[in-house]
Each structure stands twice: as structure tokens, then as C-alpha cells.
XYZ file of C-alpha atoms in Angstrom:
207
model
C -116.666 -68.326 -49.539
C -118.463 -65.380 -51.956
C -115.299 -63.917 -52.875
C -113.848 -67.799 -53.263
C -116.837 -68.278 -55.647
C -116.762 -65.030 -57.549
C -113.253 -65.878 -58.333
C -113.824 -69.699 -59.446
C -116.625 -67.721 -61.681
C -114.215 -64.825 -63.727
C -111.367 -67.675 -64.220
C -114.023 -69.891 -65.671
C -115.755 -67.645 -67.598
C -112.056 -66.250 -68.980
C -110.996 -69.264 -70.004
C -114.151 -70.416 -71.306
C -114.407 -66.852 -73.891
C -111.021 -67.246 -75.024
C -111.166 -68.973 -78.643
C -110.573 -73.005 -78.215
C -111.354 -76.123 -80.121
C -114.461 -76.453 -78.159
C -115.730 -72.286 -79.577
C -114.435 -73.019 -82.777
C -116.306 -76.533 -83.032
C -119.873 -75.208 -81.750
C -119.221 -71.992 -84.153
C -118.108 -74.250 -87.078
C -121.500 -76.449 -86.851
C -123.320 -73.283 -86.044
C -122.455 -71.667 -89.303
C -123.210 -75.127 -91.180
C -126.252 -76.054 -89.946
C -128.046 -73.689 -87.530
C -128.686 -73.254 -84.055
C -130.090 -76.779 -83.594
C -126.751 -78.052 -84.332
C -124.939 -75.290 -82.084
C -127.256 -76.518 -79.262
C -126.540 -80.335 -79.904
C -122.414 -80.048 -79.927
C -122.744 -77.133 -76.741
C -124.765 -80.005 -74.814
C -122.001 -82.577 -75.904
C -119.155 -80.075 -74.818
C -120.783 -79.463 -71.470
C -121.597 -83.307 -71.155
C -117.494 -84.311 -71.966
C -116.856 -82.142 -68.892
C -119.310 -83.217 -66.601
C -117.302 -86.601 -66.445
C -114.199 -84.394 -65.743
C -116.515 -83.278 -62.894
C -117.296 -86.684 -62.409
C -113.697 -87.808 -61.987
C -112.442 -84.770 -59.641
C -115.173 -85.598 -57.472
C -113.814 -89.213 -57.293
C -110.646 -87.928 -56.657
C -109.092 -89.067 -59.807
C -106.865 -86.142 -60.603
C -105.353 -87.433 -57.619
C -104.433 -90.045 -59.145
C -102.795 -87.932 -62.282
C -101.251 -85.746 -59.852
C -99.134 -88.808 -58.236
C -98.565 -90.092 -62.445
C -97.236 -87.540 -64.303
C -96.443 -89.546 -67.142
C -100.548 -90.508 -67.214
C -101.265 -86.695 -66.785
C -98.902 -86.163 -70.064
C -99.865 -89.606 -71.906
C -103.993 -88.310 -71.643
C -102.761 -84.563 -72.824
C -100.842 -85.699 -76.130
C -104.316 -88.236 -76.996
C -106.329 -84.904 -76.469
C -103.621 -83.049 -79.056
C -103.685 -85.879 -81.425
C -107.289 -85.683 -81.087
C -106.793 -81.638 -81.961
C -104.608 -82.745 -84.864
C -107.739 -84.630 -86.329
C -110.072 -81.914 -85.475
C -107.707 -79.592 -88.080
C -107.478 -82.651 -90.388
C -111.507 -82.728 -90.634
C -112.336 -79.174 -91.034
C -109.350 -78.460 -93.387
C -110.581 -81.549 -96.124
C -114.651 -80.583 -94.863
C -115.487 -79.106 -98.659
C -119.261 -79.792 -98.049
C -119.634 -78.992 -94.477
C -121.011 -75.324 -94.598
C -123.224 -75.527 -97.503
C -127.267 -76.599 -96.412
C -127.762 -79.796 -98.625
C -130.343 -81.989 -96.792
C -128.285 -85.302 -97.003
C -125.457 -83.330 -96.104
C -127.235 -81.846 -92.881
C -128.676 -85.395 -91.772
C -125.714 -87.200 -91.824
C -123.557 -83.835 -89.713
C -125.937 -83.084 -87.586
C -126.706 -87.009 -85.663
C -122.778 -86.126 -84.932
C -122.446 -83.068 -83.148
C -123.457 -84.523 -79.773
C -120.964 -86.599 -80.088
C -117.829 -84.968 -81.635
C -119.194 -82.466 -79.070
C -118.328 -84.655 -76.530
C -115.183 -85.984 -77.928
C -113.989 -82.718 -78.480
C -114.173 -81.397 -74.847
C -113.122 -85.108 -73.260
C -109.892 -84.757 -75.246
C -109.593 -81.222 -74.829
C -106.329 -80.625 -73.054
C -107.008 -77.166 -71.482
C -110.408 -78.635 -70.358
C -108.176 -81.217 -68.759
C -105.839 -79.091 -66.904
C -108.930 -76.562 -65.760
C -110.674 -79.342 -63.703
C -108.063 -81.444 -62.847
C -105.270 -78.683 -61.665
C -107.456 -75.117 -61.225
C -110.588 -76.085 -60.144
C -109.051 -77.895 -56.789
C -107.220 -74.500 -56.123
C -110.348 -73.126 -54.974
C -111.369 -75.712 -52.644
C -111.994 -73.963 -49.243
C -112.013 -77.281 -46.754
C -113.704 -75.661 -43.829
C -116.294 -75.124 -46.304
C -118.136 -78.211 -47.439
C -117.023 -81.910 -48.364
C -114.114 -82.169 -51.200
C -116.234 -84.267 -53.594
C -119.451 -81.885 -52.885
C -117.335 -78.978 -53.966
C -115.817 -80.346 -57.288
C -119.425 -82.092 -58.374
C -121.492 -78.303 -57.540
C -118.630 -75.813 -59.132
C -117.363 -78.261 -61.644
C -121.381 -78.056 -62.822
C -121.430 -75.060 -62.775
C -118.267 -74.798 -64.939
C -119.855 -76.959 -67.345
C -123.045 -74.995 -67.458
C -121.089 -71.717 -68.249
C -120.173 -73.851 -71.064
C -123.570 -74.649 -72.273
C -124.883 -71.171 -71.923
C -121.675 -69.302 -73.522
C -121.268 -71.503 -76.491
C -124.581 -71.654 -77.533
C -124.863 -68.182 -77.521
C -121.960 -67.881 -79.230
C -123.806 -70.171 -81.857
C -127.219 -68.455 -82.011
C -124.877 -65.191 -82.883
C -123.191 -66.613 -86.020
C -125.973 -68.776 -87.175
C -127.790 -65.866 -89.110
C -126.990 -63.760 -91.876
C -123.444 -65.441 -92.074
C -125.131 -68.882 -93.133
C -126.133 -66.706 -96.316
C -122.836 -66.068 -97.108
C -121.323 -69.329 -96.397
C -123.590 -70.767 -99.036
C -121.072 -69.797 -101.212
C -119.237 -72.787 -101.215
C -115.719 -70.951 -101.973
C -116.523 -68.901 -99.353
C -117.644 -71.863 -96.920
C -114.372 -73.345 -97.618
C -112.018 -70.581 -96.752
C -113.989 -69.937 -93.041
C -113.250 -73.764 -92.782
C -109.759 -73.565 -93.336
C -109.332 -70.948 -90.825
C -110.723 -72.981 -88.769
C -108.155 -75.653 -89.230
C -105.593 -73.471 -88.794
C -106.964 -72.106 -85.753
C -107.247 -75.704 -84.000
C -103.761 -76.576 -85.568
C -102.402 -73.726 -84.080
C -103.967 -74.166 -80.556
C -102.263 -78.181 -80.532
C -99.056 -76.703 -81.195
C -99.011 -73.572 -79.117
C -99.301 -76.300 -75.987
C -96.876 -78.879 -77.961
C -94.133 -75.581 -77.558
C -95.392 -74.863 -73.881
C -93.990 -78.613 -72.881
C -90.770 -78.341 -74.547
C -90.209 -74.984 -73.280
């Protein structure tokens, strides 16, 4: 069961360092408004995979599993979703400079395109509905107690590593970024970044 566990533990905590839409959003708010933002789209992240935990537990990817086409129709929404991600930070001129209108009407959203962004996050989908069974140990515990304790704790890896993340580049690079030439090339990268992600998996199911 330890070893089981330390396993579940370096997978999630490799996929959950390698650069995503859900590092790039927190990082992208970070740099725009602070840590307080950082904190609000982390909580929203680890709260859109909760209900992943939520649905494993209730045996939903199950479900998925038996439905391919379901499994594939809820991956392309969570690209398309990707595709809008890009869309918004490409066109998002004013979204690193520290106006205060600017900052009140951003920041009431990060909890939520938090959320959003990890619900339709299609390597969030295939961690907890196609890894996180493969560690299930049955002589162990209960199926649904399993998925609801390590898919929390999955999700709380989240919290903990992107907020970090966020408290790093929320200092002396908001200076810089209130250039707003300078705020606009970081959030172009960004798009590209998140553009690049959604079709990296587009070419992985056509190859």
C-alpha cells in the first residue's frame, strides 16, 4: 500500500509541474493581479477536480469507459474550451496592467474560470478518470473510499503547487509587466502556449 501511494504521489505531482492550461492560468492572473488572485483561480482549479473526484467515486468513468464516443465528445468541449482560453489571453490588452476597475471586474472571475478551466481540462480528465483507477489496490479499502481520499489528495497537490507557483511570479515581475507592451507580449505567449497544448492532443488522436 506505501509503495502503491508513493507512486500515485510522483505521477501526480509530475503531471501536475509540467506546464498546462491550469499553470499557465493561475500564473497569468498571478502576474496581473497578485497573489490574492493566484489563490482564488488555484482554489477554483482544485475545486473543478474535486467533482472529477466526485464522479470516479460514483463510478462514472465507468460509464466513459463503456462510451467511448462520450469519453471523446467531453475531451474535444475541454479543447474547444482550450481554444477560448488562447482566444482570451491573446486579445487580453488590459489584463496585466493594475488599473482598479480593471482588477475588480478580473479578479470576481478567477474562481470561476478557475474552475472552468480544470473541469474542461482534458489531461485533468484522463488523470482521474483513466490513471488514478490504476492504482486501486482492492484488498485495500472500498473502490469509492479510494478515489474520494487520493483523488483529494490529487486535488490538494493542486492547490498547494499552483499557488506557489503564483506567490513566485507575483513579485518583482508585476513591475515589469506594468509596461503594458511588455504585459502584452507575456500574454501572447501565453496564448500560444495554451494553443499549442489543444493541438499537441488534437495530433495525439489522429495519430
Amino acid at each position: 500500500m506505501a509503495t502503491n501511494t508513493l507512486l500515485f504521489l510522483m505521477t501526480s505531482l509530475s503531471l501536475i509541474i509540467v506546464p498546462g492550461p491550469d499553470m499557465l492560468y493561475v500564473t497569468s492572473r498571478a502576474l496581473a493581479s497578485g497573489r490574492p488572485a493566484a489563490l482564488k483561480a488555484s482554489l477554483g482549479i482544485s475545486a473543478g477536480y474535486l467533482v472529477f473526484t466526485v464522479l470516479v467515486a460514483a463510478g462514472f468513468q465507468s460509464v466513459l469507459m463503456a462510451e467511448p464516443r462520450l469519453f471523446q465528445a467531453m475531451r474535444y468541449v475541454g479543447l474547444a474550451y482550450l481554444m477560448y482560453l488562447a482566444y482570451r489571453l491573446f486579445f487580453a490588452d488590459g489584463m496585466w496592467t493594475s488599473g482598479e476597475k480593471l482588477q475588480e471586474t478580473t479578479e470576481t472571475n478567477d474562481l470561476k474560470f478557475g474552475f472552468m478551466t480544470s473541469l474542461l481540462n482534458p489531461k485533468g480528465m484522463l488523470f482521474y478518470f483513466s490513471l488514478l483507477p490504476q492504482f486501486y489496490l482492492p484488498e485495500a479499502m472500498p473502490f469509492w473510499v479510494y478515489a474520494l481520499v487520493f483523488g483529494m489528495v490529487s486535488s490538494t497537490l493542486c492547490l498547494i503547487v499552483y499557488y506557489g507557483v503564483g506567490s513566485l511570479v507575483s513579485g518583482p515581475a508585476r513591475l515589469w509587466l506594468a509596461n503594458s507592451n511588455n504585459g502584452k507580449r507575456i500574454s501572447m505567449l501565453a496564448s500560444m502556449c495554451v494553443f499549442a497544448v489543444g493541438v499537441s492532443m488534437v495530433l495525439s488522436d489522429m495519430a
